[in-house]
XYZ file of C-alpha atoms in Angstrom:
333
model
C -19.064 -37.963 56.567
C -16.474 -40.808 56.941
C -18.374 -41.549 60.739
C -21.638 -41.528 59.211
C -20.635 -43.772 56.559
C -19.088 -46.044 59.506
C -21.850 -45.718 60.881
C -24.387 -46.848 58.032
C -21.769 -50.235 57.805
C -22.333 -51.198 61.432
C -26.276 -50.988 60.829
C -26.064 -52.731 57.713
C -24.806 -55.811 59.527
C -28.185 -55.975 61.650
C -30.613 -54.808 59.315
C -31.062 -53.945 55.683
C -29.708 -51.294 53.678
C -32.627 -48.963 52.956
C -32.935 -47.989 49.243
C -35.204 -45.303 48.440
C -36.004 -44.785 44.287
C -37.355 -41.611 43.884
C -39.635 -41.457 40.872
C -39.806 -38.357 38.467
C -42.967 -37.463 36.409
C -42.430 -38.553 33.717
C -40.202 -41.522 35.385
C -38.353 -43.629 32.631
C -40.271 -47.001 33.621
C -37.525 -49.430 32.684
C -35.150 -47.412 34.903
C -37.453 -47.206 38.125
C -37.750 -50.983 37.659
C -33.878 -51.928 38.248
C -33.075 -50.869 41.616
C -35.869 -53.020 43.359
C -34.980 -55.947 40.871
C -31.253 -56.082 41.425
C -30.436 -54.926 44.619
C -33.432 -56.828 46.136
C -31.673 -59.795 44.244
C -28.671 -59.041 46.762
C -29.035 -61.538 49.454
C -26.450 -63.391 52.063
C -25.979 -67.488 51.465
C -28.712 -67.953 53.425
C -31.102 -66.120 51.347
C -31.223 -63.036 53.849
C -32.414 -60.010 51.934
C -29.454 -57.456 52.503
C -31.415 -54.561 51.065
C -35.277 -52.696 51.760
C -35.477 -51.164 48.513
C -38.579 -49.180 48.344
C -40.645 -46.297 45.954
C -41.211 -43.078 46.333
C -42.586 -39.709 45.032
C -42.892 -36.340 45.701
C -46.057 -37.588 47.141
C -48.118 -40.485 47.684
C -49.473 -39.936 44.575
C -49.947 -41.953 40.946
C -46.550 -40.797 38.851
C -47.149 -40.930 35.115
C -44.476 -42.873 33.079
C -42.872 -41.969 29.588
C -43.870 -45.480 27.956
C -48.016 -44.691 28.146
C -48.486 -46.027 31.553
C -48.887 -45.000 34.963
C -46.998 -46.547 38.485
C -48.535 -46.051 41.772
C -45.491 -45.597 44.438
C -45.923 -46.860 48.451
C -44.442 -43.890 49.452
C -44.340 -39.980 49.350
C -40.837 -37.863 49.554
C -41.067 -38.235 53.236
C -38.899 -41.694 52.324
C -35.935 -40.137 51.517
C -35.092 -38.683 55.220
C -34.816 -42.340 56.085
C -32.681 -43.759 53.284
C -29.205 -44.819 53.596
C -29.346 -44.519 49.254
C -31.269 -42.780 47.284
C -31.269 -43.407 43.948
C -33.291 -41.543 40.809
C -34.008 -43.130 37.712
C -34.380 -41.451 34.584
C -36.774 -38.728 34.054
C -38.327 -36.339 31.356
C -39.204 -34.198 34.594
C -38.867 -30.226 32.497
C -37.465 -28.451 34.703
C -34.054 -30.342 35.278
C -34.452 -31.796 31.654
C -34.494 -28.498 29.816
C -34.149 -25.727 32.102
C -31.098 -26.835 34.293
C -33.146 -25.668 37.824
C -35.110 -27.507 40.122
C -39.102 -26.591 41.318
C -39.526 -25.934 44.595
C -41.005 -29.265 45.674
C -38.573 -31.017 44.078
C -35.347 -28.910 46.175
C -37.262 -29.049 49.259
C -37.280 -33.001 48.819
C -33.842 -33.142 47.991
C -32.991 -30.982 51.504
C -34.817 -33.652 53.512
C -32.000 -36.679 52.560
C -29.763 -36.915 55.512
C -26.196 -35.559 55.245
C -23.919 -39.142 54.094
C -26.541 -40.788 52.704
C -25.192 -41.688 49.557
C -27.332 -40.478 46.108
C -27.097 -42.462 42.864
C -28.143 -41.642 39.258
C -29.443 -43.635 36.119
C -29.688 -42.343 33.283
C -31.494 -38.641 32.485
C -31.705 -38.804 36.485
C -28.099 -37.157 36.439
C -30.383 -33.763 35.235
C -31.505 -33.601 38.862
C -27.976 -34.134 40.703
C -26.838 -31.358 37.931
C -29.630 -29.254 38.902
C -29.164 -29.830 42.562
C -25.246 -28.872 42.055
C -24.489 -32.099 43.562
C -22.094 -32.464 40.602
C -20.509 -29.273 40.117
C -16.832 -29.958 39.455
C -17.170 -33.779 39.734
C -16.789 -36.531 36.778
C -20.326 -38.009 35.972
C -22.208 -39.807 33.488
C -25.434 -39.945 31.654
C -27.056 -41.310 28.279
C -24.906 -40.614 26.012
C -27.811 -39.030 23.742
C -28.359 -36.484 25.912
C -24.621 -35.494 26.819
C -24.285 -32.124 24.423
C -27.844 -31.151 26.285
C -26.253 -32.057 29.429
C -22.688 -29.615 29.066
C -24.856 -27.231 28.081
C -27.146 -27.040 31.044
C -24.054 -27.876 33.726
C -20.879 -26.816 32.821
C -19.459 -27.253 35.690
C -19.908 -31.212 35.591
C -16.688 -33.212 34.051
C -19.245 -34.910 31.939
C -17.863 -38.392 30.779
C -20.183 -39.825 28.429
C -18.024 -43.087 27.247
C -18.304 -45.104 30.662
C -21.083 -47.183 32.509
C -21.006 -45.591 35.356
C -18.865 -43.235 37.457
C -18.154 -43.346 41.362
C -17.482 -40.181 43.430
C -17.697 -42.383 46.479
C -21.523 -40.200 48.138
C -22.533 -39.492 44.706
C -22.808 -41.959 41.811
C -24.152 -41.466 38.054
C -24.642 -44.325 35.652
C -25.055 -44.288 31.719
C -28.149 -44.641 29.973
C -30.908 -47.478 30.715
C -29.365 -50.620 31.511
C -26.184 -49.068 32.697
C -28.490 -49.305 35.536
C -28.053 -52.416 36.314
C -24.146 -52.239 36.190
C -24.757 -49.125 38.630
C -26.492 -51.304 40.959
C -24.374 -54.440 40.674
C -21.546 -51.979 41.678
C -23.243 -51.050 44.334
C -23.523 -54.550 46.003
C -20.569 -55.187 45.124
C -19.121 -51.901 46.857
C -21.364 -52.588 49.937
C -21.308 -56.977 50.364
C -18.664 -58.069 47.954
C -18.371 -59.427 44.705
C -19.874 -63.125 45.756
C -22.979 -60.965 46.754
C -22.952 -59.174 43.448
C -22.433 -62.427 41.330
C -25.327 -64.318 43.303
C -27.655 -60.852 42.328
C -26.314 -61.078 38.433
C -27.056 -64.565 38.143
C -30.878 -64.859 39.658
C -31.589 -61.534 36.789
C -29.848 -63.740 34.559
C -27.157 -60.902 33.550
C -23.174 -60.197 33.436
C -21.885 -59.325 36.805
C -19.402 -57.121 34.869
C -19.358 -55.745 31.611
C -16.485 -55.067 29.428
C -16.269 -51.590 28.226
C -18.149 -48.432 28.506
C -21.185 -46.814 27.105
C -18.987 -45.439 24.082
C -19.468 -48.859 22.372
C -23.150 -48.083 21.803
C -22.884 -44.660 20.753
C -24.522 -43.927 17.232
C -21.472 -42.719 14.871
C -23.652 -40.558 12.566
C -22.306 -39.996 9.424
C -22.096 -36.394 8.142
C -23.827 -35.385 4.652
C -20.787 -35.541 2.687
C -22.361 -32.944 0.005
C -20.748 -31.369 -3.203
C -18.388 -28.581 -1.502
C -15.167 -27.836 0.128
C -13.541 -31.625 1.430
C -17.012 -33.687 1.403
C -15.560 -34.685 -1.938
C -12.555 -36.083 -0.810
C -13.856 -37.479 2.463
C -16.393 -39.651 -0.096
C -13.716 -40.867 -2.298
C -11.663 -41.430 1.271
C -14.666 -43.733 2.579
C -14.552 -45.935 -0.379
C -10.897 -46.624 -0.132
C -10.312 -47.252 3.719
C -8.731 -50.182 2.978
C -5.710 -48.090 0.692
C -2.897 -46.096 2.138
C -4.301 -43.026 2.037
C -2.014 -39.955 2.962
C -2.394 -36.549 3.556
C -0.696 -35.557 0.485
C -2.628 -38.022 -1.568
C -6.127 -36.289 -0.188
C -5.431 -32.856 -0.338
C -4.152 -33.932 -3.810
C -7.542 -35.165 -4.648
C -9.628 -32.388 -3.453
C -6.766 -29.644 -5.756
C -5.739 -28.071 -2.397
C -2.667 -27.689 -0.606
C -1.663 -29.374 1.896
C -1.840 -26.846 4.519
C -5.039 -24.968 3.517
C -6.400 -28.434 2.999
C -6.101 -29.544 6.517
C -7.195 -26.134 7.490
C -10.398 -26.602 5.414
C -11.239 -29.917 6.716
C -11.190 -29.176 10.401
C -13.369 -26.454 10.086
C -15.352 -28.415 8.095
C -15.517 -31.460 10.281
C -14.254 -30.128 13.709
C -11.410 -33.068 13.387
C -7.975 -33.370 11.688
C -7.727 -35.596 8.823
C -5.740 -37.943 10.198
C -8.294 -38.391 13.224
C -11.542 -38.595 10.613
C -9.297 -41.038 9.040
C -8.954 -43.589 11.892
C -12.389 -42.808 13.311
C -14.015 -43.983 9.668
C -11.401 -47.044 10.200
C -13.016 -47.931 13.496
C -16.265 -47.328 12.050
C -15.680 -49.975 9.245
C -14.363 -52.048 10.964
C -16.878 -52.093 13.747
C -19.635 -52.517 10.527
C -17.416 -55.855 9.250
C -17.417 -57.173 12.728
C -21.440 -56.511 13.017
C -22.423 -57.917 9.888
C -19.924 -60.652 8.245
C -18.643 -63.768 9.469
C -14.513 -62.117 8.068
C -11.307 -63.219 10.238
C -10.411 -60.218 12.541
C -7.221 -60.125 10.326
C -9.253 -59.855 7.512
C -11.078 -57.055 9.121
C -8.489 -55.283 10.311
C -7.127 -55.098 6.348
C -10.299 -54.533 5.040
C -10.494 -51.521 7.619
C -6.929 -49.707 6.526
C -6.001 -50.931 10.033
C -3.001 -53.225 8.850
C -2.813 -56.375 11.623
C -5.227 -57.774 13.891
C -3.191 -56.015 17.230
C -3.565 -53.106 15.000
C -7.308 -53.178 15.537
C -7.326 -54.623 18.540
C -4.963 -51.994 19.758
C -7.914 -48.960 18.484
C -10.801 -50.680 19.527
C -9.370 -51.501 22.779
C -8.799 -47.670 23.193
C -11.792 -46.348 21.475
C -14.394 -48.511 22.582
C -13.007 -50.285 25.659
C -13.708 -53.742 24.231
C -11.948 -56.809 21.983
C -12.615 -57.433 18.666
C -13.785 -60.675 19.775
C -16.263 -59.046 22.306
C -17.603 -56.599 20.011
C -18.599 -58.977 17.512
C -19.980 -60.971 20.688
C -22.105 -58.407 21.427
C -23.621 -57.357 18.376
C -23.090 -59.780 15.682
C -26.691 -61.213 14.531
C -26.907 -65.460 15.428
């Protein structure tokens, strides 16, 4: 592998990388889009192209996207035998999706990509490397929406659903959507350098890097608190982040005892107290930095999270970013 690798660098330098995207019926359109739009972005200072990024299908054939429209690729899978990368976009394709297997058209195309040729991922494509078993005890990523589906098609995978992308060196997977385009930023950065990669970033007018992971766009959904057991508690809890609010004083409030009260609320929750605690914390504090113009110190009191390094400290850790950069990011002008 390492020679054919050394192999595909010597080439590089006299022609261009060849790119095939395979498209999946139903192909995720905004997905199939990125690969040809960034990496044939990637050029030398002189404006040579340093990649032949081309589409394919299964066959030379119209390919029905999810988004009520329909692409027509230049190519059948007859592309892929001659690709130094291949790379598949997200796809509602069943079989992979739902079923964790792969038709037979689909597995014979996969055979046909030469052995070193290095295979990337964006988004739902990481169902087909999963269903190929081209990620069977390997860390990957995909949208994080679709992560419990994922583990429970492909156990095998050391599923990772918090970053941007993930690099197994022949094998790459990338988060959901526009994770793509840090996926293929990465990539030209990985093949031509980082002055390569910045020249691509800035003619699609985006970051060349991106703080944090995909966990900062996760949905927290809130669980129905109801009448029984700890919802209660975990109500009165959520109006009074901002108080010093103990284990004692919880299972206190909900007439427990300690012990069976903790006991109650993980099975209730799947989390300790403590843990629901900070993660509601976070949560608030994430909703302050969102939607009012509050000092991060203020936040960060407003949360229950006590100082500004306090909360910089957990949303560092949870969510990869700054305070500063999440509000950034998402704060309405």
């Amino acid at each position: 592998m390492c020679q054919d690798m050394a192999m595909t660098r010597r080439l590089a330098s006299v022609r261009p990388h060849r790119v095939a995207v395979l498209a999946l019926e139903p192909v995720v359109g905004f997905d199939l889009t990125i690969p040809p739009t960034v990496l044939g972005s990637a050029t030398r200072s002189d404006g040579t192209e340093l990649y032949d990024v081309q589409v394919c299908g299964l066959e030379a054939a119209p390919v029905r996207a999810s988004a009520g429209f329909t692409i027509i690729p230049d190519h059948g899978a007859e592309l892929l035998a001659e690709a130094d990368t291949v790379i598949i976009p997200g796809t509602q394709i069943p079989h992979p999706r739902f079923e964790g297997t792969l038709t037979g058209q689909l597995a014979e195309a996969l055979r046909t990509i030469r052995p070193g040729t290095r295979i990337a991922s964006i988004c739902t494509g990481a169902f087909v490397l999963g269903a190929a078993g081209l990620l069977d005890g390997r860390p990957a990523t995909t949208h994080w929406r679709y992560a419990d589906k994922f583990r429970a098609l492909y156990p095998k995978v050391l599923l990772n659903e918090n970053l941007l992308f993930i690099d197994n060196g022949d094998v790459i997977t990338s988060a959901g959507l526009a994770a793509g385009v840090d996926l293929c930023l990465h990539l030209a950065r990985r093949d031509y350098g980082s002055e390569v990669a910045n020249r691509a970033a800035r003619h699609c007018v985006v970051p060349p890097w991106r703080d944090g992971g995909q966990s900062q766009f996760i949905e927290r959904v809130v669980p129905d608190e109801g009448t029984e057991g700890t919802a209660p508690t975990r109500a009165w809890a959520g109006e009074r982040l901002e108080q010093e609010l103990t284990l004692t004083a919880m299972a206190a409030h909900a007439r427990m005892s300690v012990r069976t009260f903790s006991r109650r609320f993980k099975a209730e929750t799947g989390q300790s107290p403590g843990v629901w605690l900070l993660q509601q914390r976070i949560r608030h504090a994430c909703q302050l930095l969102e939607n009012t113009d509050l000092p991060v110190e203020r936040v960060a009191e407003s949360a229950g999270l006590g100082t500004a390094a306090s909360l910089r400290h957990h949303l560092r850790s949870e969510l990869g970013v700054s305070p500063l950069a999440y509000r950034k990011t998402f704060r309405a002008s």
